[in-house]
Short mmCIF file of C-alpha atoms and ligand atoms in Angstrom, two decimals:
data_model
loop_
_atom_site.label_atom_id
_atom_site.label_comp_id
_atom_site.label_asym_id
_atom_site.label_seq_id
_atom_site.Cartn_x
_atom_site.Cartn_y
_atom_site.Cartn_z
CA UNK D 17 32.43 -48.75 16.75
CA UNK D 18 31.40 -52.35 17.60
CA UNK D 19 34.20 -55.58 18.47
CA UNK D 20 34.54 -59.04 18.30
CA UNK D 21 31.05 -60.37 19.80
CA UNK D 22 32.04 -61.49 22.79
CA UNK D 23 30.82 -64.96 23.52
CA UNK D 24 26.98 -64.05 22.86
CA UNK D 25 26.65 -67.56 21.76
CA UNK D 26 26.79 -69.20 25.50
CA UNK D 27 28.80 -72.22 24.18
CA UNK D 28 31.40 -71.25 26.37
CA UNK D 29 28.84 -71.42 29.53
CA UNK D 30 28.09 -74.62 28.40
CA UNK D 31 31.55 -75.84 28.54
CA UNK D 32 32.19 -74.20 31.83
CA UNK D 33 29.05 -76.09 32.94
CA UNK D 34 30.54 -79.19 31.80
CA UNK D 35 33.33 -78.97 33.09
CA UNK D 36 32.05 -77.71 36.60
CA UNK D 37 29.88 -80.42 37.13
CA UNK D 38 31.95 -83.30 35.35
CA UNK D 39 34.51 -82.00 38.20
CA UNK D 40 32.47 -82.27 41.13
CA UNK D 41 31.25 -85.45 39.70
CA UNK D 42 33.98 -87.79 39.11
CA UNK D 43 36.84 -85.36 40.42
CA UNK D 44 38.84 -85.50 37.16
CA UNK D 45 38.94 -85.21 33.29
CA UNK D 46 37.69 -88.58 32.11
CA UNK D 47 36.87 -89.93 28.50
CA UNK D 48 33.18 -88.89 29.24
CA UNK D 49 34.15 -85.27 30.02
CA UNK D 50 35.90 -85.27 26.87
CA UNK D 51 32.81 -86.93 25.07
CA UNK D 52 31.00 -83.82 26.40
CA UNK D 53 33.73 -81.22 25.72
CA UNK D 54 33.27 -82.54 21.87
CA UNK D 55 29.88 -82.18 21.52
CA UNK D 56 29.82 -78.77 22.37
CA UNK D 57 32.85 -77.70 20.63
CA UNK D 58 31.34 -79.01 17.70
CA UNK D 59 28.09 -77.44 18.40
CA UNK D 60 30.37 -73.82 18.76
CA UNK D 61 31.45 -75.13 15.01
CA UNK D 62 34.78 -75.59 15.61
CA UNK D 63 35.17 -78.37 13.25
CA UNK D 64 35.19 -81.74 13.91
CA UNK D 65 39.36 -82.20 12.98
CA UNK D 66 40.22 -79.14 15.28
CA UNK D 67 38.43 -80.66 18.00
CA UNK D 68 39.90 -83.74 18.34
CA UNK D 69 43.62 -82.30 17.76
CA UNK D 70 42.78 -79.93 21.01
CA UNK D 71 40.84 -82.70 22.82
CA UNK D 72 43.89 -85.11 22.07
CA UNK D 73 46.32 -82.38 23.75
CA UNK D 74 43.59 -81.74 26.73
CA UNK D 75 43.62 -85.55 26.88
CA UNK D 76 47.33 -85.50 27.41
CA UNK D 77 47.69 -82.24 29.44
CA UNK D 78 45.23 -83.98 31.51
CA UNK D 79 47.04 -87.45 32.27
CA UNK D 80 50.21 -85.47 32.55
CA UNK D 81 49.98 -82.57 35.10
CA UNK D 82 46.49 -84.22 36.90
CA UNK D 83 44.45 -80.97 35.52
CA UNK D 84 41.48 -81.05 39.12
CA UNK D 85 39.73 -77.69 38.84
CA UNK D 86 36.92 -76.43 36.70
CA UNK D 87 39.80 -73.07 36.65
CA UNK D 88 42.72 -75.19 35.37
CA UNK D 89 40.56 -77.48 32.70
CA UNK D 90 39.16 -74.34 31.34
CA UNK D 91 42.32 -72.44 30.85
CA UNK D 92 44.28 -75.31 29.64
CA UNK D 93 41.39 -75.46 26.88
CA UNK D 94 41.66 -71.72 25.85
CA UNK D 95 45.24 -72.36 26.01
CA UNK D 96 45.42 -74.74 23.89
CA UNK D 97 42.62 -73.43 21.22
CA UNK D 98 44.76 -69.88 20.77
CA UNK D 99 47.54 -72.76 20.13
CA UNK D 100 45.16 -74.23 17.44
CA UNK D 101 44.69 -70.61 15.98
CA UNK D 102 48.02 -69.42 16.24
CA UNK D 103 49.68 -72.23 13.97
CA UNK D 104 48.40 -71.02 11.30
CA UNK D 105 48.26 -66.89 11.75
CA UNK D 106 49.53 -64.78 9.40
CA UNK D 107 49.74 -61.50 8.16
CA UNK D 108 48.91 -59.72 5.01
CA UNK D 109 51.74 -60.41 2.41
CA UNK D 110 54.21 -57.78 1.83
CA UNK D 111 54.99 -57.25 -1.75
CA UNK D 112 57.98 -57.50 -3.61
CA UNK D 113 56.95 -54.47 -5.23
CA UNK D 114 54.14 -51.90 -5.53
CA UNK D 115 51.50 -52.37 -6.15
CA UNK D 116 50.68 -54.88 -4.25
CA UNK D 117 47.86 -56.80 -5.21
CA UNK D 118 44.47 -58.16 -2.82
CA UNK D 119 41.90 -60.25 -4.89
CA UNK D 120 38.79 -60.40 -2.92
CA UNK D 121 36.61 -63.73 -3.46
CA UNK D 122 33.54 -64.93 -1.91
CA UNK D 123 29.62 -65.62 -2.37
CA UNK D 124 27.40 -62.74 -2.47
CA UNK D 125 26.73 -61.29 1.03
CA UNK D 126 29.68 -62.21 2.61
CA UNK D 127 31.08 -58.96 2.90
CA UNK D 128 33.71 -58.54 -0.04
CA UNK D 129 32.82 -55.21 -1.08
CA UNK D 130 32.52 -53.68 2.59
CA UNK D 131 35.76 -55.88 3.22
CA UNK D 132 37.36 -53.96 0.06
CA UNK D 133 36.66 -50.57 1.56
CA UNK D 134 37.39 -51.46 5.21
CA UNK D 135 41.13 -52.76 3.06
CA UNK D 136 41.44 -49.62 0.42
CA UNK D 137 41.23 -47.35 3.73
CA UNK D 138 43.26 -48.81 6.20
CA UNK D 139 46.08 -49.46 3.53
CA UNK D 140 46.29 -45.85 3.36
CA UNK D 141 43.63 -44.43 1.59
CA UNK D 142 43.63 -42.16 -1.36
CA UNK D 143 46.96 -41.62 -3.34
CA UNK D 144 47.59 -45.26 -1.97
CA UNK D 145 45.61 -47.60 -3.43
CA UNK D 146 42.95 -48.37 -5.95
CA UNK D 147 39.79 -50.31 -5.88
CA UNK D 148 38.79 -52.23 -8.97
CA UNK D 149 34.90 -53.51 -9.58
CA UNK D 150 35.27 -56.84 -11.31
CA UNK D 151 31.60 -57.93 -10.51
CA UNK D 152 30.52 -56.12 -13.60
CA UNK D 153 27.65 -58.92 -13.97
CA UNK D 154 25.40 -57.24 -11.02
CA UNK D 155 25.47 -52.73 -11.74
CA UNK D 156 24.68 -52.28 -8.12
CA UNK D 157 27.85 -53.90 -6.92
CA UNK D 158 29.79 -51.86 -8.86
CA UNK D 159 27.73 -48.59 -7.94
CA UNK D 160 28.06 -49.78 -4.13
CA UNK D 161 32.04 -49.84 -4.15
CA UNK D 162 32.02 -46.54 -6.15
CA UNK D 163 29.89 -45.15 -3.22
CA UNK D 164 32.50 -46.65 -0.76
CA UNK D 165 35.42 -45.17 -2.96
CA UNK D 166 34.00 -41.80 -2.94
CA UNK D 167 33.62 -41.95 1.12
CA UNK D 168 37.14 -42.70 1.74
CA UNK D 169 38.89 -41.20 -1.54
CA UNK D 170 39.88 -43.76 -3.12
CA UNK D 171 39.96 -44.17 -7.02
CA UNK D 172 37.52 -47.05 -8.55
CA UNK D 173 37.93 -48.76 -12.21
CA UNK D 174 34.67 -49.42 -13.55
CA UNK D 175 33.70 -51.12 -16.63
CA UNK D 176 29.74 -51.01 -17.80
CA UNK D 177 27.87 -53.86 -16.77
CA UNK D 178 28.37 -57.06 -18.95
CA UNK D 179 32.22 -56.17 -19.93
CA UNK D 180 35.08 -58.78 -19.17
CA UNK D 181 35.87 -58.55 -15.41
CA UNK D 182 39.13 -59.62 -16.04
CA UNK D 183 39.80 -56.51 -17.88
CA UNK D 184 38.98 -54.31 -15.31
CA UNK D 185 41.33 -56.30 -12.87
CA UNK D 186 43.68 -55.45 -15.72
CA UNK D 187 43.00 -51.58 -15.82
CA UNK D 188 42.96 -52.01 -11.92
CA UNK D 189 46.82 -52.84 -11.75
CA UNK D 190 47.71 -51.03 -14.48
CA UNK D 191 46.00 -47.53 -12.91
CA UNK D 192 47.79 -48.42 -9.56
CA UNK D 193 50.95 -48.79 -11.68
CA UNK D 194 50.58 -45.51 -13.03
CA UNK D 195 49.31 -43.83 -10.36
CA UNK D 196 52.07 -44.86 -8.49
CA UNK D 197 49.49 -46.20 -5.90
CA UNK D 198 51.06 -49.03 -3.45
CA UNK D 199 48.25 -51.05 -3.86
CA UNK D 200 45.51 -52.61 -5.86
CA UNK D 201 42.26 -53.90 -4.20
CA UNK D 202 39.75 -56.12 -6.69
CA UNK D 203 36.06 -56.79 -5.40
CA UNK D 204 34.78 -59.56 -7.60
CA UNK D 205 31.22 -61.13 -8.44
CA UNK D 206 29.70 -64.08 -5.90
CA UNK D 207 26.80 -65.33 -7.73
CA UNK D 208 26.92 -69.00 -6.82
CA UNK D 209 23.90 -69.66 -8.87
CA UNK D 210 25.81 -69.82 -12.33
CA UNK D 211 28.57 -71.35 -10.62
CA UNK D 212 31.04 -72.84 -13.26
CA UNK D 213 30.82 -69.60 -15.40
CA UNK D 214 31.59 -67.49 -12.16
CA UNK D 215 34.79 -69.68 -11.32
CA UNK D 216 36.08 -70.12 -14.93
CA UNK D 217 35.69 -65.98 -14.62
CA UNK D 218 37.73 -66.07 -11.31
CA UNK D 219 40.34 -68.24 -12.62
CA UNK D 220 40.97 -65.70 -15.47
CA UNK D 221 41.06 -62.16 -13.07
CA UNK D 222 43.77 -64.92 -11.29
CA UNK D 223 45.86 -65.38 -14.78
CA UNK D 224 44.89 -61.97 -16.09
CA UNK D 225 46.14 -60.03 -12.90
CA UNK D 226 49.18 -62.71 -12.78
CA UNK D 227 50.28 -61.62 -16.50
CA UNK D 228 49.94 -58.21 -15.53
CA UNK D 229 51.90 -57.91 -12.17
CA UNK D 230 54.50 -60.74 -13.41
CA UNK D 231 53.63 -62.58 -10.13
CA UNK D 232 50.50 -63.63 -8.86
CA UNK D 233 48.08 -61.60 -6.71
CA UNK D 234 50.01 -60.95 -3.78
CA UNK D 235 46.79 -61.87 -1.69
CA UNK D 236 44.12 -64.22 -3.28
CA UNK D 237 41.57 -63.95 0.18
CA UNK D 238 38.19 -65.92 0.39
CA UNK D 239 35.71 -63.55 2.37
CA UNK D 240 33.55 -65.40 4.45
CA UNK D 241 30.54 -64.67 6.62
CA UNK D 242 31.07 -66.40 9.71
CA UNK D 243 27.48 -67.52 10.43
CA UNK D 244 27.38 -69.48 7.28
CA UNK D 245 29.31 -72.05 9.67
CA UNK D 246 30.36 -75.34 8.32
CA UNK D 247 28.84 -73.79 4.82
CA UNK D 248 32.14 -72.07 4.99
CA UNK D 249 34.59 -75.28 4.59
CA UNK D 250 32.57 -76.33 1.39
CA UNK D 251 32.72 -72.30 0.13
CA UNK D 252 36.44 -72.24 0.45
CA UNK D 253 36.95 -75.87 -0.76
CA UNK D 254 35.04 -74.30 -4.12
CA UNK D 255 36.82 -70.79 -4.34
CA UNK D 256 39.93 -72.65 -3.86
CA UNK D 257 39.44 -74.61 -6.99
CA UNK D 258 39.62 -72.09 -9.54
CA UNK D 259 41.93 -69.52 -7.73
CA UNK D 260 44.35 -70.64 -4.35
CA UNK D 261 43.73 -69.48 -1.82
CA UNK D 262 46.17 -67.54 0.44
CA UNK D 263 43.92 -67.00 3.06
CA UNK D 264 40.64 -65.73 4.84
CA UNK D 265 38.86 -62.65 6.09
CA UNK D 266 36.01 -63.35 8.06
CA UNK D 267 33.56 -60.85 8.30
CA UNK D 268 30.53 -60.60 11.20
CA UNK D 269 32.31 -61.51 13.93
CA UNK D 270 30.47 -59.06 15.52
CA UNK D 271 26.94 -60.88 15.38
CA UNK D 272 26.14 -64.00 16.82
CA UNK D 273 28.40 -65.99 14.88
CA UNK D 274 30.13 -68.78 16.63
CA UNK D 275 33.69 -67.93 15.81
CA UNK D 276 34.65 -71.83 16.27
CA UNK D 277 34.46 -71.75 12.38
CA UNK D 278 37.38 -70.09 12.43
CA UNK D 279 39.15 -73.06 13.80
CA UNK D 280 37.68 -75.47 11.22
CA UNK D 281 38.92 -73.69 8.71
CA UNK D 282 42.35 -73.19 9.64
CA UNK D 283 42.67 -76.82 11.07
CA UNK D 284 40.89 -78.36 7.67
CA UNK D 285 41.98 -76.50 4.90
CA UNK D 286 45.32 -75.26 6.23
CA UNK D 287 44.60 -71.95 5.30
CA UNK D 288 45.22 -68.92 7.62
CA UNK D 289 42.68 -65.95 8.89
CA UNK D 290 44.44 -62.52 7.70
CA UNK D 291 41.22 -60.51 8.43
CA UNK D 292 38.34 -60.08 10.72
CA UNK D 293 35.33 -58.26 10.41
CA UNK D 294 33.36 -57.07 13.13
CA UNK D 295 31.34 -54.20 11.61
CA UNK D 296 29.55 -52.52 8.78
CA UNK D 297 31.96 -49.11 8.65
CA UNK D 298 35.39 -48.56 7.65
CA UNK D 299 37.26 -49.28 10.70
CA UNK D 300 35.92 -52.58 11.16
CA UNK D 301 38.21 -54.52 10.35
CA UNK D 302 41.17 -56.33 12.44
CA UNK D 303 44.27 -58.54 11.80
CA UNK D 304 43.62 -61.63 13.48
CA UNK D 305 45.13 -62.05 16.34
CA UNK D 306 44.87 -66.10 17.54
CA UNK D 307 44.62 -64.32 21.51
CA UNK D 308 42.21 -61.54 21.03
CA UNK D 309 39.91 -64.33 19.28
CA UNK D 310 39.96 -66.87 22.08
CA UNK D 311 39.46 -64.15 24.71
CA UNK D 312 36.61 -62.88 22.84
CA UNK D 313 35.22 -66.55 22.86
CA UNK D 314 35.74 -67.30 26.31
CA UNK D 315 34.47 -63.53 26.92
P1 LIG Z 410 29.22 -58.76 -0.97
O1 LIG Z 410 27.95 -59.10 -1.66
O2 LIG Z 410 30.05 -59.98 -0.68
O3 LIG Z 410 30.01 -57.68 -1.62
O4 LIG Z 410 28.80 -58.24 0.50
P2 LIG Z 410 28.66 -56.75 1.03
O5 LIG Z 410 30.00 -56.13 1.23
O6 LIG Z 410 27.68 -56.01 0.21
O7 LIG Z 410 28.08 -57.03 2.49
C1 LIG Z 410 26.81 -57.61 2.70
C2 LIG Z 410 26.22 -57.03 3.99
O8 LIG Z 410 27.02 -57.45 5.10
C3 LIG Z 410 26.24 -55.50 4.03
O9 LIG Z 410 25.03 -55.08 4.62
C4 LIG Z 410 27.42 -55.16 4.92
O10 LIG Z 410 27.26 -53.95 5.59
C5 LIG Z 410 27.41 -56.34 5.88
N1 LIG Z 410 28.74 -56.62 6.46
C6 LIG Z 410 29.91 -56.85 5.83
N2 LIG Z 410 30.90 -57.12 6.72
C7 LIG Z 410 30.34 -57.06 7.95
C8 LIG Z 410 30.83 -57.25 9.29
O11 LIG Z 410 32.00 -57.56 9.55
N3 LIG Z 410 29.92 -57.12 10.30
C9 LIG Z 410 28.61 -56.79 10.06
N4 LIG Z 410 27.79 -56.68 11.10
N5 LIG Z 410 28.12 -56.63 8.82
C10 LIG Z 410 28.97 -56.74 7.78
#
């Protein structure tokens, strides 16, 4: 089973470098330090919002308690990044009533229908939930979760390719209904290169599903690969057009991602991380936790 990569990227040796020698430098944390501190946080692609809001505070913590070692600089900056994280963490919604519903969004090869599996089994498996394949534009994606669902024993609605993927999100709630299953987990298609048609589809699983379940989806999450980086902001800016958002799973936390998108996207779009991935099988996947990330980072 593999984890959180921790800190393969070396941004955090820069930093420590930085700081170290800024320290023995000048002997305290000075606008130039800070100038440096930026440029690598951006560099970890934190974001360039998020890193002013923590440099501000490091700024402040700085002028306030006379912050001297490499030690104290470094913690207060972890410190005050899990702080970053932490305002906006969140966990999965719990529904009003079963079944709840998790509508999976995201550009091909981000990990939604790995991320639907890793979900369907860790929310309990068979006689608990059931998966619904609303990419019915591509066969193999639908042929890929009905591998997954047979793995873990979990139920998938499938349409033939071509057929209205809002209808199978409709047959998807309305099995889990029957079934009495607690939840309902919809993959959906990612092909960005037909884009308009693709989100005029996702806004209709959104209204279909809503008219269904008499509320909307109980989750609407964007599933993003974290080494697409700052890609990421301009991904969820787009998802969140045509369906909004109620948050994030990040998948591939695990490879040499830079994690410090994470922070972007919280600080910039206000929306919060529910899910991390950090694997290819079915127990790879986490609820964020704001200081399991940052130790991870700061390895
Ligand atoms: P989709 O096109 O969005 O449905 O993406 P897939 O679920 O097919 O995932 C694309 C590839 O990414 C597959 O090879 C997955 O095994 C892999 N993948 C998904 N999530 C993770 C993760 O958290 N870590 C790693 N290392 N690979 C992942």
């Amino acid at each position: 089973k593999q984890g959180l990569a921790r800190n393969r990227s070396g941004w955090v040796e820069q930093v420590r470098r930085t700081v170290t020698g800024a320290l023995r430098v000048r002997g305290r944390v000075d606008e130039e330090l800070l100038a440096e501190l930026e440029e690598s946080l951006l560099e970890a692609d934190v974001g360039l919002a998020a890193v002013e809001a923590v440099l501000e505070a490091l700024r402040q913590q700085a002028s306030a308690e006379g912050l001297r070692s490499p030690d104290q600089v470094l913690s207060a900056l972890r410190a005050l990044l899990a702080e970053e994280l932490r305002r906006h963490q969140q966990s999965l919604a719990t529904p009003p009533e079963a079944p709840g519903v998790i509508l999976l969004l995201g550009v091909n090869g981000s990990g939604k229908t790995t991320t639907a599996a890793k979900l369907a089994a860790q929310l309990g498996g068979a006689g608990q939930v059931i998966l619904g394949a609303c990419d019915t534009f591509r066969a193999a994606a639908g042929e890929q979760l009905q591998v997954w669902g047979d793995r873990i024993g979990v139920p998938v609605i499938r349409q033939e390719a071509g057929s209205d993927p809002a209808a199978v999100a409709f047959d998807t709630v309305q099995a889990a209904r029957a079934r009495g299953a607690r939840w309902a987990v919809l993959d959906t298609a990612g092909r960005l290169q037909t884009r308009s048609n693709l989100m005029s589809e996702l806004a209709k699983i959104h209204r279909v599903v809503e008219r269904a379940l008499g509320r909307p989806a109980d989750e609407r999450l964007l599933v993003l690969d974290a080494s697409v980086g700052q890609n990421g902001l301009s991904q969820a800016r787009l998802f969140g057009e045509s369906v909004p958002l109620t948050g994030l799973a990040v998948t591939k936390l695990d490879g040499t991602a830079r994690g410090g998108i994470v922070l972007a996207i919280t600080r910039e779009l206000a929306l919060p991380v529910k899910l991390i991935g950090v694997g290819e099988g079915v127990d790879d996947l986490q609820p964020f936790d704001a200081g399991t990330f940052v130790d991870a980072l700061f390895g």
